[in-house]
Short mmCIF file of C-alpha atoms in Angstrom, two decimals:
data_model
loop_
_atom_site.label_atom_id
_atom_site.label_comp_id
_atom_site.label_asym_id
_atom_site.label_seq_id
_atom_site.Cartn_x
_atom_site.Cartn_y
_atom_site.Cartn_z
CA VAL A 1 99.28 114.76 98.45
CA GLN A 2 102.16 115.54 96.10
CA TYR A 3 105.72 115.89 97.29
CA THR A 4 109.20 116.50 95.93
CA SER A 5 112.21 114.50 97.08
CA ALA A 6 115.22 116.69 97.90
CA ASN A 7 118.63 115.00 97.98
CA VAL A 8 119.96 116.25 101.31
CA THR A 9 121.64 114.00 103.86
CA GLU A 10 121.94 113.96 107.68
CA ILE A 11 119.52 116.81 108.46
CA HIS A 12 119.03 117.45 112.19
CA SER A 13 116.36 120.12 111.95
CA VAL A 14 114.31 121.96 109.33
CA CYS A 15 111.94 124.96 109.42
CA SER A 16 110.42 127.53 107.07
CA PHE A 17 112.46 130.66 106.36
CA SER A 18 111.29 133.72 104.44
CA THR A 19 112.86 137.18 104.11
CA GLU A 20 112.92 139.87 101.46
CA ASP A 21 116.14 138.47 100.01
CA TYR A 22 115.21 134.79 100.49
CA PRO A 23 111.43 134.42 100.11
CA ASP A 24 109.62 131.12 100.72
CA CYS A 25 112.72 129.12 101.62
CA LEU A 26 113.65 126.32 104.00
CA ALA A 27 116.38 126.42 106.64
CA LEU A 28 118.15 123.09 107.20
CA SER A 29 120.84 122.34 109.76
CA ASP A 30 123.19 119.43 110.39
CA ALA A 31 126.03 118.93 112.87
CA GLY A 32 128.24 121.64 111.40
CA SER A 33 126.36 123.79 108.89
CA LEU A 34 123.22 125.77 108.10
CA THR A 35 121.67 125.62 104.61
CA ILE A 36 119.01 127.96 103.22
CA GLY A 37 117.32 126.90 99.99
CA THR A 38 114.12 126.28 98.10
CA VAL A 39 112.49 123.43 96.20
CA ASP A 40 111.55 123.92 92.55
CA ASP A 41 107.87 124.61 91.93
CA ILE A 42 107.89 122.61 88.67
CA GLU A 43 108.93 118.99 88.64
CA LYS A 44 111.49 118.50 85.90
CA LEU A 45 114.53 116.43 85.08
CA HIS A 46 117.59 117.85 86.80
CA ILE A 47 121.03 117.19 85.35
CA GLN A 48 124.14 117.47 87.47
CA THR A 49 127.63 116.71 86.21
CA ILE A 50 130.00 114.94 88.62
CA GLU A 51 133.68 115.00 87.71
CA LEU A 52 135.12 111.51 88.17
CA LYS A 53 138.48 112.21 86.47
CA GLN A 54 138.11 108.70 85.03
CA GLN A 55 136.10 107.11 82.23
CA PRO A 56 132.83 105.66 83.63
CA LYS A 57 131.73 102.33 82.11
CA LYS A 58 128.91 100.88 84.24
CA ILE A 59 126.83 102.05 87.20
CA VAL A 60 124.39 100.53 89.72
CA HIS A 61 122.61 101.87 92.80
CA HIS A 62 122.78 100.08 96.17
CA GLU A 63 119.62 101.55 97.68
CA PRO A 64 119.87 100.32 101.33
CA SER A 65 123.29 101.95 101.84
CA ARG A 66 122.65 104.84 99.41
CA ILE A 67 125.77 104.08 97.40
CA PHE A 68 126.53 104.10 93.69
CA GLY A 69 128.80 101.33 92.42
CA LEU A 70 130.81 102.23 89.32
CA LEU A 71 133.24 100.57 86.95
CA THR A 72 135.79 103.12 85.73
CA SER A 73 139.05 103.20 83.81
CA GLU A 74 141.88 105.72 83.73
CA SER A 75 144.91 106.13 81.51
CA ILE A 76 148.08 106.99 83.39
CA PHE A 77 150.84 108.54 81.31
CA GLY A 78 153.69 106.14 80.77
CA SER A 79 151.86 103.08 82.07
CA ASP A 80 148.99 100.75 81.20
CA GLU A 81 145.33 101.63 81.67
CA VAL A 82 144.08 101.09 85.23
CA GLU A 83 140.55 99.85 86.00
CA ASN A 84 138.68 100.42 89.27
CA VAL A 85 135.50 99.50 91.10
CA ARG A 86 134.45 102.69 92.89
CA PHE A 87 131.77 103.27 95.53
CA LEU A 88 130.29 106.79 95.87
CA ASP A 89 127.71 108.29 98.22
CA ASP A 90 124.53 108.84 96.17
CA SER A 91 123.98 112.38 97.51
CA THR A 92 127.41 113.94 98.06
CA PHE A 93 129.23 111.73 95.50
CA GLU A 94 132.15 111.41 97.89
CA GLU A 95 134.21 108.27 97.36
CA ILE A 96 133.70 105.70 100.12
CA TYR A 97 135.88 102.89 98.77
CA ARG A 98 137.92 101.97 95.71
CA GLN A 99 139.04 98.52 94.54
CA GLN A 100 141.74 98.58 91.88
CA LEU A 101 141.56 95.64 89.50
CA LYS A 102 144.53 93.49 88.54
CA LYS A 103 146.91 94.31 85.71
CA ASN A 104 145.25 93.72 82.31
CA GLU A 105 141.90 93.11 84.07
CA LYS A 106 138.87 94.95 82.65
CA GLY A 107 135.59 95.49 84.49
CA LEU A 108 132.72 94.50 82.17
CA SER A 109 129.54 94.07 84.23
CA ILE A 110 128.01 95.00 87.57
CA CYS A 111 124.69 94.38 89.36
CA VAL A 112 123.02 94.52 92.77
CA SER A 113 121.71 91.22 94.09
CA ASN A 114 120.38 89.55 97.20
CA LEU A 115 121.77 86.04 97.66
CA SER A 116 119.79 83.27 99.35
CA GLY A 117 120.99 82.31 102.81
CA MET A 118 122.99 85.54 103.20
CA ASP A 119 120.38 87.79 104.81
CA GLU A 120 122.83 89.13 107.40
CA TYR A 121 124.88 90.67 104.57
CA GLY A 122 121.94 92.38 102.86
CA LEU A 123 122.32 93.22 99.17
CA PHE A 124 125.64 92.56 97.45
CA ILE A 125 127.26 94.42 94.57
CA ILE A 126 128.49 91.80 92.10
CA VAL A 127 131.20 92.64 89.54
CA GLY A 128 132.25 90.67 86.47
CA ALA A 129 135.64 91.17 84.77
CA SER A 130 137.94 89.71 82.15
CA ILE A 131 141.71 89.41 81.88
CA ILE A 132 142.95 90.62 78.51
CA VAL A 133 145.92 88.91 76.87
CA SER A 134 146.84 90.43 73.50
CA GLU A 135 147.64 87.04 71.95
CA ASP A 136 144.20 85.57 72.73
CA TYR A 137 141.47 85.72 70.07
CA GLU A 138 138.93 86.08 72.90
CA PRO A 139 139.42 86.31 76.68
CA LYS A 140 140.17 82.96 78.35
CA GLU A 141 140.16 84.20 81.94
CA GLY A 142 137.91 86.35 84.06
CA ARG A 143 136.65 86.88 87.59
CA ILE A 144 133.40 87.42 89.51
CA MET A 145 133.62 89.46 92.74
CA ALA A 146 131.06 90.03 95.50
CA PHE A 147 131.22 93.23 97.59
CA SER A 148 129.34 93.60 100.88
CA ILE A 149 128.37 96.99 102.34
CA GLN A 150 127.87 97.22 106.09
CA GLY A 151 127.05 100.12 108.40
CA GLU A 152 125.20 103.40 107.90
CA GLY A 153 126.05 107.01 107.10
CA LYS A 154 129.71 107.86 107.45
CA GLY A 155 130.30 104.49 109.08
CA ARG A 156 129.61 102.52 105.90
CA LYS A 157 132.31 100.03 104.97
CA VAL A 158 132.77 98.13 101.72
CA SER A 159 134.60 94.82 101.61
CA LEU A 160 135.35 92.18 98.98
CA VAL A 161 133.88 89.03 100.56
CA ALA A 162 134.16 86.45 97.77
CA GLU A 163 135.48 85.91 94.26
CA VAL A 164 135.63 83.11 91.70
CA PRO A 165 137.80 82.74 88.57
CA THR A 166 136.02 82.13 85.26
CA GLU A 167 137.08 80.59 81.96
CA GLY A 168 136.30 83.66 79.91
CA ALA A 169 135.05 87.25 80.02
CA VAL A 170 132.04 87.97 82.24
CA TYR A 171 130.17 90.13 79.73
CA ASN A 172 127.01 90.35 81.80
CA ILE A 173 125.77 89.40 85.24
CA CYS A 174 122.25 89.46 86.74
CA PRO A 175 120.46 88.46 89.97
CA PHE A 176 118.49 85.26 89.46
CA MET A 177 116.20 83.42 91.92
CA GLY A 178 118.36 84.21 94.95
CA ASP A 179 121.56 83.39 93.04
CA ILE A 180 123.37 85.01 90.12
CA VAL A 181 123.61 84.13 86.43
CA ALA A 182 126.56 85.22 84.29
CA ALA A 183 127.12 85.50 80.52
CA ILE A 184 130.65 84.19 80.01
CA ASN A 185 131.93 84.01 76.43
CA CYS A 186 129.52 81.58 74.68
CA SER A 187 127.84 80.28 77.87
CA ILE A 188 125.23 81.21 80.46
CA ILE A 189 126.30 79.97 83.91
CA LYS A 190 124.30 79.94 87.16
CA TYR A 191 126.27 80.39 90.38
CA ARG A 192 125.21 79.85 93.98
CA PHE A 193 126.76 81.70 96.92
CA LYS A 194 127.75 79.50 99.86
CA LYS A 195 129.48 79.61 103.21
CA VAL A 196 132.51 77.52 104.10
CA GLU A 197 131.24 75.23 106.87
CA GLU A 198 134.41 75.46 108.95
CA TYR A 199 134.53 79.27 108.85
CA GLU A 200 131.37 81.23 109.49
CA LYS A 201 132.42 84.33 107.54
CA ALA A 202 134.20 82.60 104.64
CA LEU A 203 132.09 82.75 101.46
CA TYR A 204 132.51 81.33 97.97
CA PHE A 205 130.75 80.88 94.62
CA GLU A 206 129.77 77.45 93.34
CA GLU A 207 128.82 76.78 89.70
CA GLU A 208 125.47 74.97 89.52
CA THR A 209 124.62 74.61 85.83
CA SER A 210 125.37 76.13 82.44
CA PHE A 211 123.95 76.46 78.92
CA GLU A 212 126.20 76.78 75.87
CA GLY A 213 125.69 77.38 72.16
CA PHE A 214 126.02 81.14 71.67
CA THR A 215 128.47 82.98 69.43
CA ILE A 216 129.17 85.40 72.28
CA ALA A 217 126.51 86.02 74.95
CA LEU A 218 126.87 89.78 75.40
CA TYR A 219 123.54 90.95 76.81
CA MET A 220 121.23 89.40 79.36
CA LYS A 221 118.17 90.12 81.52
CA THR A 222 116.24 87.93 83.96
CA MET A 223 112.58 87.66 85.02
CA LYS A 224 111.33 84.99 87.43
CA ASN A 225 112.88 81.73 86.12
CA PHE A 226 113.55 83.09 82.61
CA VAL A 227 116.83 84.38 81.16
CA LEU A 228 116.78 86.55 78.03
CA VAL A 229 120.05 86.49 76.08
CA GLY A 230 121.23 88.82 73.32
CA ASP A 231 123.90 87.21 71.14
CA LEU A 232 126.64 89.07 69.30
CA MET A 233 125.21 88.10 65.88
CA ARG A 234 122.40 85.55 66.43
CA SER A 235 119.65 87.79 67.80
CA VAL A 236 117.68 86.73 70.90
CA THR A 237 117.28 83.46 72.81
CA LEU A 238 114.97 82.80 75.79
CA LEU A 239 116.03 80.26 78.43
CA GLU A 240 113.93 78.79 81.24
CA TYR A 241 115.49 77.40 84.41
CA VAL A 242 113.78 74.12 85.38
CA GLU A 243 114.29 73.92 89.13
CA GLU A 244 113.37 70.22 89.40
CA LYS A 245 116.12 69.30 86.94
CA GLY A 246 118.52 72.04 88.04
CA GLN A 247 119.27 73.08 84.45
CA PHE A 248 118.42 75.54 81.69
CA SER A 249 116.10 74.73 78.81
CA GLU A 250 115.84 76.72 75.56
CA VAL A 251 112.18 77.76 75.17
CA GLY A 252 112.31 80.50 72.54
CA LYS A 253 114.50 81.76 69.72
CA ASP A 254 114.48 84.49 67.10
CA TYR A 255 115.89 83.05 63.90
CA GLY A 256 116.85 86.50 62.56
CA ALA A 257 120.50 87.47 62.26
CA ASN A 258 120.44 90.63 64.36
CA TRP A 259 123.68 91.90 65.85
CA MET A 260 122.38 92.81 69.29
CA SER A 261 123.16 95.85 71.42
CA SER A 262 120.72 95.32 74.34
CA VAL A 263 117.70 93.28 75.50
CA GLU A 264 114.87 93.64 78.03
CA PHE A 265 111.65 91.93 79.16
CA ILE A 266 108.48 93.94 78.56
CA ASP A 267 106.67 91.09 80.31
CA GLU A 268 106.75 87.29 80.13
CA LYS A 269 105.18 87.29 76.67
CA PHE A 270 106.81 90.27 74.92
CA LEU A 271 110.56 90.85 74.62
CA LEU A 272 112.37 94.02 73.57
CA GLY A 273 115.64 94.18 71.65
CA SER A 274 117.93 96.69 69.96
CA GLU A 275 120.51 95.98 67.28
CA ASN A 276 123.62 97.62 65.87
CA GLU A 277 121.86 99.45 63.01
CA SER A 278 119.96 101.65 65.51
CA ASN A 279 116.70 99.68 65.24
CA LEU A 280 114.30 98.51 67.96
CA PHE A 281 112.16 95.40 67.68
CA VAL A 282 109.65 93.50 69.84
CA LEU A 283 109.33 89.71 69.87
CA LYS A 284 106.23 87.77 70.91
CA ARG A 285 106.10 84.31 72.45
CA ASN A 286 103.47 81.96 71.03
CA CYS A 287 102.71 80.29 74.37
CA GLU A 288 99.16 79.20 73.44
CA SER A 289 100.07 77.41 70.20
CA LEU A 290 99.55 73.64 70.02
CA SER A 291 102.56 73.28 67.73
CA GLU A 292 105.88 72.86 69.54
CA GLU A 293 107.71 74.48 66.61
CA VAL A 294 105.49 77.58 66.72
CA ARG A 295 105.75 77.82 70.53
CA PHE A 296 109.54 77.80 70.25
CA ARG A 297 109.67 80.52 67.60
CA LEU A 298 109.81 84.17 68.69
CA ASP A 299 107.87 86.24 66.14
CA VAL A 300 108.52 89.91 65.39
CA CYS A 301 105.41 91.92 66.33
CA GLY A 302 106.96 95.40 66.41
CA GLN A 303 109.85 97.21 64.73
CA PHE A 304 111.08 100.80 64.59
CA HIS A 305 114.15 102.74 63.46
CA LEU A 306 115.27 104.83 66.42
CA GLY A 307 118.25 106.40 64.65
CA ASP A 308 120.50 106.08 67.72
CA PHE A 309 122.58 103.18 69.02
CA VAL A 310 120.96 101.79 72.19
CA ASN A 311 123.44 100.37 74.69
CA SER A 312 121.20 99.94 77.72
CA PHE A 313 117.61 99.13 78.68
CA VAL A 314 116.24 99.40 82.21
CA LYS A 315 112.69 99.24 83.55
CA GLY A 316 111.54 102.40 85.28
CA SER A 317 110.40 105.98 84.82
CA LEU A 318 112.02 109.41 84.78
CA VAL A 319 109.16 110.97 86.78
CA MET A 320 107.41 110.33 90.08
CA GLU A 321 104.26 108.25 89.88
CA PRO A 322 101.25 110.60 89.71
CA VAL A 323 98.83 110.70 92.63
CA ASN A 324 95.97 109.31 90.53
CA ALA A 325 98.22 106.75 88.83
CA GLU A 326 95.49 104.14 88.29
CA THR A 327 93.16 106.65 86.66
CA ALA A 328 95.97 108.05 84.51
CA VAL A 329 97.02 104.58 83.38
CA LYS A 330 93.43 103.73 82.44
CA SER A 331 92.87 106.98 80.53
CA CYS A 332 96.20 106.71 78.68
CA GLY A 333 95.88 103.01 77.87
CA VAL A 334 99.21 102.12 79.50
CA THR A 335 99.43 98.36 80.09
CA GLY A 336 102.70 97.90 81.96
CA GLN A 337 105.91 99.38 83.28
CA SER A 338 107.84 101.64 80.91
CA VAL A 339 111.37 100.83 79.73
CA ILE A 340 114.05 103.52 79.74
CA TYR A 341 116.83 103.33 77.19
CA GLY A 342 120.23 105.01 77.00
CA THR A 343 122.13 105.59 73.77
CA SER A 344 125.73 106.07 72.70
CA SER A 345 125.02 109.73 71.87
CA GLY A 346 123.98 110.40 75.47
CA ALA A 347 120.22 110.45 74.84
CA ILE A 348 117.70 108.98 77.30
CA GLY A 349 114.26 107.87 76.12
CA SER A 350 111.23 105.92 77.26
CA ILE A 351 109.23 103.08 75.69
CA VAL A 352 105.70 102.69 77.10
CA PRO A 353 103.51 99.62 76.37
CA ILE A 354 99.92 100.58 75.54
CA THR A 355 96.64 98.83 74.71
CA LYS A 356 95.46 98.10 71.18
CA GLU A 357 92.74 100.72 71.57
CA ALA A 358 95.26 103.40 72.60
CA TYR A 359 97.53 102.41 69.72
CA GLU A 360 94.72 102.79 67.19
CA TYR A 361 94.00 106.25 68.55
CA TYR A 362 97.62 107.46 68.61
CA ILE A 363 98.48 106.05 65.16
CA ARG A 364 95.47 107.93 63.75
CA LEU A 365 96.64 111.11 65.51
CA GLN A 366 100.21 110.58 64.29
CA ARG A 367 99.08 110.04 60.71
CA ASN A 368 97.14 113.30 60.70
CA LEU A 369 99.84 115.26 62.51
CA LEU A 370 102.21 114.34 59.69
CA ARG A 371 99.74 115.92 57.24
CA VAL A 372 100.28 119.24 59.05
CA ILE A 373 103.94 119.07 60.12
CA LYS A 374 106.43 119.95 57.41
CA PRO A 375 109.32 117.45 57.62
CA LEU A 376 112.84 118.84 57.89
CA GLY A 377 114.48 118.81 54.47
CA GLY A 378 111.41 117.20 52.93
CA LEU A 379 112.41 113.81 54.36
CA SER A 380 109.70 111.18 54.70
CA HIS A 381 108.87 110.27 58.30
CA GLN A 382 107.67 106.84 57.14
CA GLU A 383 110.99 106.12 55.44
CA TRP A 384 113.02 107.43 58.39
CA ARG A 385 111.26 105.25 60.95
CA ALA A 386 111.33 102.11 58.77
CA PHE A 387 113.34 99.21 60.23
CA CYS A 388 116.50 99.21 58.11
CA ASN A 389 119.71 97.20 58.15
CA ASP A 390 122.10 95.73 55.57
CA ARG A 391 119.75 92.78 54.91
CA PHE A 392 116.27 94.28 54.48
CA ILE A 393 114.01 97.31 54.94
CA ALA A 394 110.54 97.02 56.51
CA GLU A 395 107.93 99.59 57.51
CA SER A 396 107.65 100.60 61.14
CA LEU A 397 105.26 98.23 62.91
CA ASN A 398 103.24 98.73 66.11
CA PHE A 399 105.36 101.66 67.33
CA ILE A 400 104.16 105.23 67.89
CA ASP A 401 106.63 108.10 67.50
CA GLY A 402 106.19 109.95 70.79
CA ASP A 403 108.07 113.04 69.57
CA ILE A 404 105.50 113.48 66.79
CA ILE A 405 102.55 113.00 69.17
CA GLU A 406 103.91 115.47 71.73
CA SER A 407 104.48 118.08 69.01
CA PHE A 408 100.69 118.62 69.05
CA VAL A 409 101.02 120.44 72.39
CA ASP A 410 103.50 122.95 70.89
CA MET A 411 101.38 123.73 67.82
CA ASN A 412 99.44 126.96 67.46
CA GLN A 413 95.65 126.82 67.60
CA LYS A 414 95.12 126.88 63.83
CA GLU A 415 97.44 123.90 63.32
CA GLN A 416 95.76 121.97 66.14
CA GLU A 417 92.35 122.62 64.62
CA ARG A 418 93.58 121.37 61.24
CA VAL A 419 94.75 118.11 62.84
CA LEU A 420 91.38 117.72 64.57
CA ARG A 421 89.55 118.36 61.29
CA TYR A 422 91.64 115.73 59.49
CA MET A 423 90.91 113.22 62.26
CA THR A 424 87.19 114.01 62.13
CA ASP A 425 87.08 113.68 58.34
CA GLU A 426 88.93 110.38 58.55
CA LEU A 427 86.42 109.02 61.05
CA ALA A 428 83.54 110.30 58.93
CA GLY A 429 85.05 108.38 56.01
CA GLU A 430 84.67 105.25 58.16
CA SER A 431 80.94 106.10 58.58
CA ILE A 432 81.41 106.89 62.28
CA PRO A 433 79.38 109.97 63.26
CA LEU A 434 80.58 112.48 65.85
CA PRO A 435 80.27 113.40 68.65
CA LYS A 436 80.64 110.16 70.54
CA GLU A 437 77.49 110.77 72.59
CA SER A 438 75.44 110.51 69.38
CA LEU A 439 76.53 106.94 68.63
CA GLY A 440 73.95 104.19 68.75
CA ARG A 441 74.49 100.76 70.26
CA ASN A 442 75.56 99.15 66.98
CA GLU A 443 77.93 102.01 66.24
CA LEU A 444 79.48 101.78 69.71
CA GLU A 445 80.10 98.07 69.12
CA LYS A 446 81.83 98.96 65.85
CA VAL A 447 83.98 101.51 67.69
CA GLU A 448 85.07 98.85 70.20
CA GLU A 449 85.73 96.33 67.43
CA LYS A 450 87.86 98.84 65.49
CA GLY A 451 89.77 99.78 68.64
CA TRP A 452 88.76 103.44 68.84
CA LEU A 453 88.75 103.95 72.57
CA HIS A 454 87.94 107.68 72.50
CA LEU A 455 86.63 109.89 69.73
CA GLU A 456 87.79 113.33 70.95
CA THR A 457 85.84 116.20 69.47
CA THR A 458 87.85 119.16 70.80
CA VAL A 459 91.46 120.27 70.73
CA GLU A 460 91.45 120.43 74.54
CA GLU A 461 90.49 116.76 74.89
CA ILE A 462 93.29 115.67 72.56
CA GLU A 463 95.81 117.89 74.34
CA ASN A 464 94.78 116.68 77.81
CA ARG A 465 95.16 113.08 76.76
CA ILE A 466 98.67 113.75 75.42
CA LEU A 467 99.62 115.62 78.61
CA ASP A 468 98.36 112.70 80.72
CA MET A 469 100.62 110.36 78.75
CA MET A 470 103.59 112.74 79.10
CA ARG A 471 103.15 112.72 82.88
CA MET A 472 103.39 108.92 82.90
CA HIS A 473 106.99 108.85 81.70
#
């Protein structure tokens, strides 16, 4: 069964409706209106522009109440800039509530979190802010706020239930083991949410532990009891929260001097980062090493020049999961959840982790596609995708350029056949006969050792494999 989700709220009744003017439609009614419409036959990314009349800065989705939480700013003629926390319905985009921040207060971070012991409140929207004083070299004051959303439909109500002052700007804030963790100036601080014993509905934040030593901790993500921190100019640090001791311990560090723009966990072993020269890189933990020094070091195992400044990573996908997801994942060689990135130019892209076998196949396909594709302006693809900053230049490592791979689908038949011939000749140069069914036992073992998962022998097989991958993200 495949289905399409239509963003329509408070429907009382629905039935099929088809006339000469409106064929194959649906009729939907609510308390005061009748809507006639249709659902697109082809699943694709829909883009809708919502006029906020303010500058959006951050956004989160509170799924239980179907509300978007936004940090916005607006410039009012003749007065200072005003910052707001706004709450919008996720279907109609009508404003449900607005909290104006204090004078000179800037909203910097926002997240959705459940807090231990507060089940009756459900999920909270947590906001971090800073108070800007022009004379200060860096912010010395800030605030963390917790908003609760109660009720359903048009009866939803948003209320500020707790806040705590901070000694610096709250650059980032994340849910963490039933509590929250905040990046405040050069520190990572863990807070616990508590009730005032004398008053049942009075809530407050209590600082539990902290870890210092960063230039400025700007970016942060959490996974289980780990906290991944992106520093302003000292790359990436991995912290582990030791529950028995109630404190953070530094368990991994990249000794490079990357000026970070965002970080994300691929999984517990591989970490993704972006830096200010529009490069991506992947770090690997050496968990199995017997040497403490090697275990602590985060080694670069992947690097790629994206050519666009990444300002956000988030795990997820832009498409619905296919019906035969497990089969598709196996055939494509996907090993984990994809990571979506957003850039300063407004682009959205996807990074998909794949197996070694799939990588060997796609890098071979990419190499031979570049023998057919004429680069724009005669520029070298290898030079363009090389990791490059003001300190060094290094070839792209363990990344596949998805735009190049997907260009195969748009090629004419002659070009596709040329790519296939180049791939076949390359394999023949490795003394691997085709088709795959003709391989003997020893040759099959060599294929597995080399990481060639599939040896496609037709254009259709290559194209189908690319299309399967495209459907995954």
